[in-house]
CSV table of C-alpha atoms in Angstrom, one decimal:
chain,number,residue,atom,x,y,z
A,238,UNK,CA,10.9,17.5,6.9
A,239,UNK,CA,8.9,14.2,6.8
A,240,UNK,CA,9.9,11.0,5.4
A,241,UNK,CA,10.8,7.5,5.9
A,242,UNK,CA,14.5,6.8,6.7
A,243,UNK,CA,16.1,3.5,6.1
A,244,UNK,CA,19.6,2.8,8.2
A,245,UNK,CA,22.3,1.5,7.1
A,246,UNK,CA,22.0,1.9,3.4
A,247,UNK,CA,24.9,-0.6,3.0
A,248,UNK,CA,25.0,-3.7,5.6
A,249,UNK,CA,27.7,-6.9,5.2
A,250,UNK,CA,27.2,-9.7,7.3
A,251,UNK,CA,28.5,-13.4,7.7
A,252,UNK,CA,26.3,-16.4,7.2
A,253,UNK,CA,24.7,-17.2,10.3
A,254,UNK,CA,24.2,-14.0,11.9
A,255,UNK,CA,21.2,-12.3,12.7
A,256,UNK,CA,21.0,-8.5,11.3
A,257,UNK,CA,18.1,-5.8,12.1
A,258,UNK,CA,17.5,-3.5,9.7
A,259,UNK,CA,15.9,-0.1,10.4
A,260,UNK,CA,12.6,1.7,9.8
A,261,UNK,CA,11.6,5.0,10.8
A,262,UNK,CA,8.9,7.6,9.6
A,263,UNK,CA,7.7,10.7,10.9
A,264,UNK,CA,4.6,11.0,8.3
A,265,UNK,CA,2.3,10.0,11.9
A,266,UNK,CA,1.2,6.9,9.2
A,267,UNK,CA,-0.6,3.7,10.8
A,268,UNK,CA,0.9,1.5,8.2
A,269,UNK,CA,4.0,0.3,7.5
A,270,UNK,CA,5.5,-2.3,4.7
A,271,UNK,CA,8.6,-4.3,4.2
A,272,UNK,CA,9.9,-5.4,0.8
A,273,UNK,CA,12.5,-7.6,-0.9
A,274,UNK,CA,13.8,-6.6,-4.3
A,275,UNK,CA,15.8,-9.2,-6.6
A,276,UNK,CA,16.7,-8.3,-10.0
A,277,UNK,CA,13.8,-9.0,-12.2
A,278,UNK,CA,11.6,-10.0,-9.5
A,279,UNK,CA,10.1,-6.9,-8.2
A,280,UNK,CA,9.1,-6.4,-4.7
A,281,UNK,CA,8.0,-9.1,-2.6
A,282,UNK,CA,5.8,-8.4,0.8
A,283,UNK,CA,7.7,-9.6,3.6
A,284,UNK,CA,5.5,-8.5,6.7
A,285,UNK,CA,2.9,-5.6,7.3
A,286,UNK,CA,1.8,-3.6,10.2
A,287,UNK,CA,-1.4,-1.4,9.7
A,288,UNK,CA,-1.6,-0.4,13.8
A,289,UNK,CA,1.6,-0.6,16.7
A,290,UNK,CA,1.6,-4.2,18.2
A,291,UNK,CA,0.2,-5.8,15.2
A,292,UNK,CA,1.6,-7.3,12.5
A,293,UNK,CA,0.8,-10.1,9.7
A,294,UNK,CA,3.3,-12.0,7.3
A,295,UNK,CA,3.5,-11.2,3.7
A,296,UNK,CA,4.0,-13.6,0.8
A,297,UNK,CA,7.8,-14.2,1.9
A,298,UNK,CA,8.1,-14.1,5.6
A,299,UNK,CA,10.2,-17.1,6.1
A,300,UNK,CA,13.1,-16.5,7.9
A,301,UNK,CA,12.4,-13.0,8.8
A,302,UNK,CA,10.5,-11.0,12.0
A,303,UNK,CA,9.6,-7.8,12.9
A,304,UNK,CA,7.9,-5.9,15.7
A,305,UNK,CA,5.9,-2.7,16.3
A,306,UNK,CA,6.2,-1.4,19.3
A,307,UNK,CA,6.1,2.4,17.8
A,308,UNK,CA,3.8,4.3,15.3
A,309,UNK,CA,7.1,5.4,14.0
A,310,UNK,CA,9.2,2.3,13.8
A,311,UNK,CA,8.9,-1.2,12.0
A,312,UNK,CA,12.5,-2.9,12.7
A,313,UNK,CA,12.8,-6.2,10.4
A,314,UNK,CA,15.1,-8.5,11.6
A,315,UNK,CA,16.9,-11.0,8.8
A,316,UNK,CA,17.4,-14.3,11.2
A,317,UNK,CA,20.1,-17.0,10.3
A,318,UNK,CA,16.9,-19.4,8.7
A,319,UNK,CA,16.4,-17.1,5.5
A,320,UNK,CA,18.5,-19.3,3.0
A,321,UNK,CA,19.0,-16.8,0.6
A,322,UNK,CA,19.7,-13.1,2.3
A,323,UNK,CA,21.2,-10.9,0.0
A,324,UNK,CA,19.1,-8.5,-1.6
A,325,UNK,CA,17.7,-4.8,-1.0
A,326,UNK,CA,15.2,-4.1,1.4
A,327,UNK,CA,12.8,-1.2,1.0
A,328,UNK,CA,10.2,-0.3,3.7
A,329,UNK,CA,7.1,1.7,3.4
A,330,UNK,CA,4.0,4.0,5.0
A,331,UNK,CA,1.0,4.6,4.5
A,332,UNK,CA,-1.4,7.0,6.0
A,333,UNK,CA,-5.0,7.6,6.5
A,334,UNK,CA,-6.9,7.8,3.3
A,335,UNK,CA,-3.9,7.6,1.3
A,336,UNK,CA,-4.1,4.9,-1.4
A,337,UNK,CA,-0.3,5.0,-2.5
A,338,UNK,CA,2.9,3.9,0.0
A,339,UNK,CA,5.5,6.0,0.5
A,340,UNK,CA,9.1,4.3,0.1
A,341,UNK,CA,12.5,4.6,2.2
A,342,UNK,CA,15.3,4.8,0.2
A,343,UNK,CA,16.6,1.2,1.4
A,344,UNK,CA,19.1,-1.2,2.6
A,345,UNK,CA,21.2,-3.3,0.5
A,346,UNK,CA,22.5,-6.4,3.0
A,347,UNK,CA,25.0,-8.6,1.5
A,348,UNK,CA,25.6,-12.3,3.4
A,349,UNK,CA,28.3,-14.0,2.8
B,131,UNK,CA,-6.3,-12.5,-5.9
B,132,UNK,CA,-4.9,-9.6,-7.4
B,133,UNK,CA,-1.8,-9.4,-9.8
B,134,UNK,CA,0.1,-7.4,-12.5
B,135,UNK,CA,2.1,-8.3,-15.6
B,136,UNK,CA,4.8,-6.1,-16.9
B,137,UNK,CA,5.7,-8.2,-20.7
B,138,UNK,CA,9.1,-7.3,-21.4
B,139,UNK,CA,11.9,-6.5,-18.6
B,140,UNK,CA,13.7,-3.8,-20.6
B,141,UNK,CA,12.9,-0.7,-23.3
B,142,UNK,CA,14.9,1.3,-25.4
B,143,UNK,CA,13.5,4.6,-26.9
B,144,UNK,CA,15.9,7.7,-28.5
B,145,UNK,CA,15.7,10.5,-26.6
B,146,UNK,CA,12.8,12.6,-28.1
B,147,UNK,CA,10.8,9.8,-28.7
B,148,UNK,CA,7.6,8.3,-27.1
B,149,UNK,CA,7.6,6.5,-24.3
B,150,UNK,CA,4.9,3.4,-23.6
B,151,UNK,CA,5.5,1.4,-20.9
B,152,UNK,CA,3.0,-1.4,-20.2
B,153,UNK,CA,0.6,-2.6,-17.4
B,154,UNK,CA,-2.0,-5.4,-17.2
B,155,UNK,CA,-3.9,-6.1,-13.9
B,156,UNK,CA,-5.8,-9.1,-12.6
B,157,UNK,CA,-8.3,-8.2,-9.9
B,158,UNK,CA,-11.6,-9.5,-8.6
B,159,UNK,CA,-13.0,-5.8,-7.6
B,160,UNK,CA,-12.5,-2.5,-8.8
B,161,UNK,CA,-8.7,-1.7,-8.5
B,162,UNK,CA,-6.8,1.1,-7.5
B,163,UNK,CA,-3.4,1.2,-9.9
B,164,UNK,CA,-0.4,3.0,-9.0
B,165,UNK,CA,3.2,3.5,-11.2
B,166,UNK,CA,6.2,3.8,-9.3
B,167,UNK,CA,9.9,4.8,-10.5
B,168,UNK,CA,13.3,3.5,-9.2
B,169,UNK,CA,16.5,5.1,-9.9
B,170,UNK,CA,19.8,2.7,-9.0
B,171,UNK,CA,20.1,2.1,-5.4
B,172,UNK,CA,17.0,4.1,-4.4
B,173,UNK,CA,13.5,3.5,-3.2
B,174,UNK,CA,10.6,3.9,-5.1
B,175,UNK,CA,8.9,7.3,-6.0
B,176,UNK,CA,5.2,7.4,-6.9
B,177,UNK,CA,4.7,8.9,-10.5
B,178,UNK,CA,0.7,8.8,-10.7
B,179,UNK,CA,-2.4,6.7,-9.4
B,180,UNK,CA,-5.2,6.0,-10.3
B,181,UNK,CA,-8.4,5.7,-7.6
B,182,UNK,CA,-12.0,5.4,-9.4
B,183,UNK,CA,-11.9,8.9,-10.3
B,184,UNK,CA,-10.9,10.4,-13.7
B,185,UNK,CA,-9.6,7.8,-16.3
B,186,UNK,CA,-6.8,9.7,-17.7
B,187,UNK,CA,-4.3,10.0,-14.9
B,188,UNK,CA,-1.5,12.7,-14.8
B,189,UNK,CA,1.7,12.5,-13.1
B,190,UNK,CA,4.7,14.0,-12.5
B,191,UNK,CA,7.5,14.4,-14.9
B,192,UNK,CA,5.0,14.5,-18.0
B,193,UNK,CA,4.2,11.0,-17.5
B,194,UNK,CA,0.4,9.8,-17.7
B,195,UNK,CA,-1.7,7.0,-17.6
B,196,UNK,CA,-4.8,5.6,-18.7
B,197,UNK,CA,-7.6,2.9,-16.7
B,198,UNK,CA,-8.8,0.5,-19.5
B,199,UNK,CA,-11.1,-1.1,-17.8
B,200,UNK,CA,-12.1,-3.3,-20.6
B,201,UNK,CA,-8.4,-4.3,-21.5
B,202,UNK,CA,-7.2,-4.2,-17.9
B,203,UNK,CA,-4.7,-2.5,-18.3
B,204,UNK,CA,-3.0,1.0,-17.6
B,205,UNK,CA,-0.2,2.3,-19.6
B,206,UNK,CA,2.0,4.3,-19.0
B,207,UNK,CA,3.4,6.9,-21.3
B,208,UNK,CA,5.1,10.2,-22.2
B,209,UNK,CA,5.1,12.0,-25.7
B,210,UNK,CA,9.2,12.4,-25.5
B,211,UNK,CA,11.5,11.0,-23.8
B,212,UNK,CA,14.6,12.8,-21.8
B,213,UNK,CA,17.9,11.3,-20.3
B,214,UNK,CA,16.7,11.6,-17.2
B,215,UNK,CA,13.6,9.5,-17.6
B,216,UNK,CA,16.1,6.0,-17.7
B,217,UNK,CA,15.2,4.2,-14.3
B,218,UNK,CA,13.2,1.5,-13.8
B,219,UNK,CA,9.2,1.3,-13.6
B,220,UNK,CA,6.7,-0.7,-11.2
B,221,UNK,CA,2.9,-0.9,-12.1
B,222,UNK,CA,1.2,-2.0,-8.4
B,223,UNK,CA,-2.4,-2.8,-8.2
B,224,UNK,CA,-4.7,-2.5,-4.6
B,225,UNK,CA,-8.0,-4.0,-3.9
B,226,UNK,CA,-8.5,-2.4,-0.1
B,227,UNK,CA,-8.1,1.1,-0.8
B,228,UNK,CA,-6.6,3.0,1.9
B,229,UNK,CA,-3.7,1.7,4.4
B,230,UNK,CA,-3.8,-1.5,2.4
B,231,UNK,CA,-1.5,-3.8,0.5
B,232,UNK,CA,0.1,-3.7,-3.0
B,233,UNK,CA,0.9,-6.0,-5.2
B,234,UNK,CA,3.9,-5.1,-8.0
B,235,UNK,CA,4.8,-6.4,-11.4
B,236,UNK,CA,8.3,-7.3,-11.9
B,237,UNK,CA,9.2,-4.2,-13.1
B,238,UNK,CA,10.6,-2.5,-16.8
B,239,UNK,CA,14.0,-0.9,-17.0
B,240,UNK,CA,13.7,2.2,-19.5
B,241,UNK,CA,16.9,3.3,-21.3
B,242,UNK,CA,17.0,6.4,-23.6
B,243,UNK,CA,19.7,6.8,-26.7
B,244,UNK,CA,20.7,9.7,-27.1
């Protein structure tokens, strides 16, 4: 059945190395969304992608990148230049005519 | 620029009992509003939306909400409260429409007492 699936759920990584998290949907949406969650923040926009090879930066895109070279994937890569990496990263779709984004289930990284 | 304001970071309501959880929105066009949940180490789930059509917005799980226009805002609520309904809740607000960003308040985290 459709959905967005978000792999690993659990990732643990050393300070200083790079880490790709993964995005896939089969919902055939145009957009796709990645988000930071703190506790008590909410969710912060990282980057965006409403077509495949574009992309534009969010409110908090320091430190992070991501490509679109597939409708169905949106990779976001945590480089070693985001100071503060731990946290739990949810991506998103969206479709034509839909208002509302539909959410993976995340990835919790933890950088030590 | 748009935003939202959830006051408050947690409520407690007895099982039973109603449920209001609060949303005000900041937005320099006619917004489209959306309420999410979050159970523990999950994504998000949408509960309702509102999108310029009918005021009173029903959602899933009993839960509805209503576009104040006048008071920006749009509550959320539910006449009684189960066990199940403790997660946490995001108000997001849109400007674009379709395909286009959100923006989320900060989020309450709903307990129920038994």
């Amino acid at each position: 059945d459709g959905g967005i699936t978000q792999s690993p759920k659990y990732l643990f990584r050393k300070e200083g190395q790079n880490v790709t998290l993964s995005c896939e949907q089969n919902l055939n949406h145009d957009a796709m969304y990645w988000y930071r969650q703190d506790p008590g923040q909410g969710l912060r926009l990282i980057y965006y992608s409403q077509i495949v090879n574009d992309f534009q930066k969010g409110d908090i895109a320091e430190g992070y990148s991501v490509s679109r070279e597939k409708k169905e994937s949106f990779p976001l890569t945590v480089t070693s230049a985001q100071k503060n990496p731990t946290a739990f990263y949810l991506c998103a779709s969206s479709g034509p005519g839909f208002y509302e984004q539909y959410f993976g289930p995340g990835t919790r990284l933890t950088v030590t | 620029a748009q935003s939202v304001t959830q006051l408050g970071s947690h409520v407690s309501v007895s099982e039973g009992a109603l449920v209001l959880l609060r949303c005000n929105y900041s937005s320099s066009v006619p917004p489209y509003l959306f309420w999410y949940v979050q159970y523990p180490n999950q994504g998000l789930q949408l509960l309702l939306k509102y999108t310029s059509a009918a005021t009173l917005v029903k959602g899933i799980n009993g839960f509805e909400a209503e576009f104040k226009k006048s008071e920006t805002s749009f509550h959320l609520t539910k006449p009684s409260a189960h066990m199940s309904d403790a997660a946490e809740y995001f108000c997001a607000v849109s400007e674009s429409g379709a395909n286009s960003k959100l923006t989320f308040g900060k989020g309450i985290t709903l307990s129920v007492r038994p």
